[in-house]
Amino acid sequence: PIDGTLHIVSGGGGAYLRKFKRQAPHSIARISTHHLLHLSFKQHQLTGETINAQGVVIDQFAHTQH
């Protein structure tokens, strides 16, 4: 979280892939591949899975708000 706000950016939906210009200071992960982001919310927990075009989970996370 940055200043108490969780930011999630996903941009692998179908255009041509571009290289990253630089590492963002707060970035935890970055992958240049076509993908979808599946988010689930349950009570105070957010979970996410990044799934590539072949159907393979390439990243996942869980975030709990207290």
PDB file of C-alpha atoms in Angstrom:
ATOM      1  CA  PRO A   1       0.000   0.000   0.000  1.00  0.00           C
ATOM      2  CA  ILE A   2       1.026   3.576  -0.724  1.00  0.00           C
ATOM      3  CA  ASP A   3      -0.294   6.015   1.884  1.00  0.00           C
ATOM      4  CA  GLY A   4      -2.787   3.344   2.999  1.00  0.00           C
ATOM      5  CA  THR A   5      -4.146   2.613  -0.497  1.00  0.00           C
ATOM      6  CA  LEU A   6      -3.504  -0.674  -2.301  1.00  0.00           C
ATOM      7  CA  HIS A   7      -2.836  -0.099  -6.021  1.00  0.00           C
ATOM      8  CA  ILE A   8      -3.110  -2.929  -8.560  1.00  0.00           C
ATOM      9  CA  VAL A   9      -2.239  -2.267 -12.197  1.00  0.00           C
ATOM     10  CA  SER A  10      -2.803  -4.895 -14.873  1.00  0.00           C
ATOM     11  CA  GLY A  11      -2.359  -4.175 -18.560  1.00  0.00           C
ATOM     12  CA  GLY A  12      -1.873  -7.462 -20.394  1.00  0.00           C
ATOM     13  CA  GLY A  13      -5.203  -7.633 -22.170  1.00  0.00           C
ATOM     14  CA  GLY A  14      -4.374  -7.947 -25.844  1.00  0.00           C
ATOM     15  CA  ALA A  15      -2.373  -5.130 -27.434  1.00  0.00           C
ATOM     16  CA  TYR A  16       1.217  -5.704 -28.471  1.00  0.00           C
ATOM     17  CA  LEU A  17       3.626  -6.139 -25.560  1.00  0.00           C
ATOM     18  CA  ARG A  18       6.020  -3.349 -24.637  1.00  0.00           C
ATOM     19  CA  LYS A  19       9.147  -3.415 -22.524  1.00  0.00           C
ATOM     20  CA  PHE A  20       9.197  -1.670 -19.160  1.00  0.00           C
ATOM     21  CA  LYS A  21      11.083   1.618 -19.233  1.00  0.00           C
ATOM     22  CA  ARG A  22      12.059   1.468 -15.557  1.00  0.00           C
ATOM     23  CA  GLN A  23      11.188  -0.206 -12.281  1.00  0.00           C
ATOM     24  CA  ALA A  24       8.540   1.720 -10.364  1.00  0.00           C
ATOM     25  CA  PRO A  25       9.698   2.319  -6.771  1.00  0.00           C
ATOM     26  CA  HIS A  26       6.650   0.615  -5.213  1.00  0.00           C
ATOM     27  CA  SER A  27       6.358  -2.216  -7.761  1.00  0.00           C
ATOM     28  CA  ILE A  28       6.370  -5.723  -6.285  1.00  0.00           C
ATOM     29  CA  ALA A  29       6.113  -7.694  -9.536  1.00  0.00           C
ATOM     30  CA  ARG A  30       6.077  -7.005 -13.239  1.00  0.00           C
ATOM     31  CA  ILE A  31       5.795  -9.400 -16.141  1.00  0.00           C
ATOM     32  CA  SER A  32       5.408  -8.505 -19.815  1.00  0.00           C
ATOM     33  CA  THR A  33       2.932 -11.120 -21.061  1.00  0.00           C
ATOM     34  CA  HIS A  34      -0.698 -11.330 -22.159  1.00  0.00           C
ATOM     35  CA  HIS A  35      -2.807 -12.222 -19.152  1.00  0.00           C
ATOM     36  CA  LEU A  36      -5.982 -11.705 -17.186  1.00  0.00           C
ATOM     37  CA  LEU A  37      -6.326 -10.743 -13.546  1.00  0.00           C
ATOM     38  CA  HIS A  38      -8.877 -12.628 -11.460  1.00  0.00           C
ATOM     39  CA  LEU A  39      -9.811 -10.851  -8.196  1.00  0.00           C
ATOM     40  CA  SER A  40     -11.867 -12.275  -5.324  1.00  0.00           C
ATOM     41  CA  PHE A  41     -13.195 -10.452  -2.287  1.00  0.00           C
ATOM     42  CA  LYS A  42     -14.276 -12.247   0.908  1.00  0.00           C
ATOM     43  CA  GLN A  43     -14.953 -10.295   4.089  1.00  0.00           C
ATOM     44  CA  HIS A  44     -11.706  -8.393   4.731  1.00  0.00           C
ATOM     45  CA  GLN A  45      -9.475 -10.260   2.282  1.00  0.00           C
ATOM     46  CA  LEU A  46      -8.654  -9.538  -1.362  1.00  0.00           C
ATOM     47  CA  THR A  47      -6.996 -12.313  -3.367  1.00  0.00           C
ATOM     48  CA  GLY A  48      -5.782 -12.176  -6.923  1.00  0.00           C
ATOM     49  CA  GLU A  49      -4.381 -14.486  -9.550  1.00  0.00           C
ATOM     50  CA  THR A  50      -2.663 -13.457 -12.763  1.00  0.00           C
ATOM     51  CA  ILE A  51      -3.316 -16.066 -15.451  1.00  0.00           C
ATOM     52  CA  ASN A  52      -1.411 -16.125 -18.757  1.00  0.00           C
ATOM     53  CA  ALA A  53      -2.839 -16.901 -22.210  1.00  0.00           C
ATOM     54  CA  GLN A  54      -2.067 -20.608 -21.735  1.00  0.00           C
ATOM     55  CA  GLY A  55      -4.175 -20.744 -18.544  1.00  0.00           C
ATOM     56  CA  VAL A  56      -1.220 -20.965 -16.158  1.00  0.00           C
ATOM     57  CA  VAL A  57      -1.229 -18.948 -12.909  1.00  0.00           C
ATOM     58  CA  ILE A  58       1.922 -16.820 -13.132  1.00  0.00           C
ATOM     59  CA  ASP A  59       1.418 -14.692 -10.016  1.00  0.00           C
ATOM     60  CA  GLN A  60      -0.898 -14.576  -7.027  1.00  0.00           C
ATOM     61  CA  PHE A  61      -1.398 -12.484  -3.898  1.00  0.00           C
ATOM     62  CA  ALA A  62      -3.585 -12.046  -0.843  1.00  0.00           C
ATOM     63  CA  HIS A  63      -4.165  -8.794   1.028  1.00  0.00           C
ATOM     64  CA  THR A  64      -6.048  -8.556   4.311  1.00  0.00           C
ATOM     65  CA  GLN A  65      -7.478  -5.272   5.554  1.00  0.00           C
ATOM     66  CA  HIS A  66      -7.593  -5.001   9.335  1.00  0.00           C
TER      67      HIS A  66
END
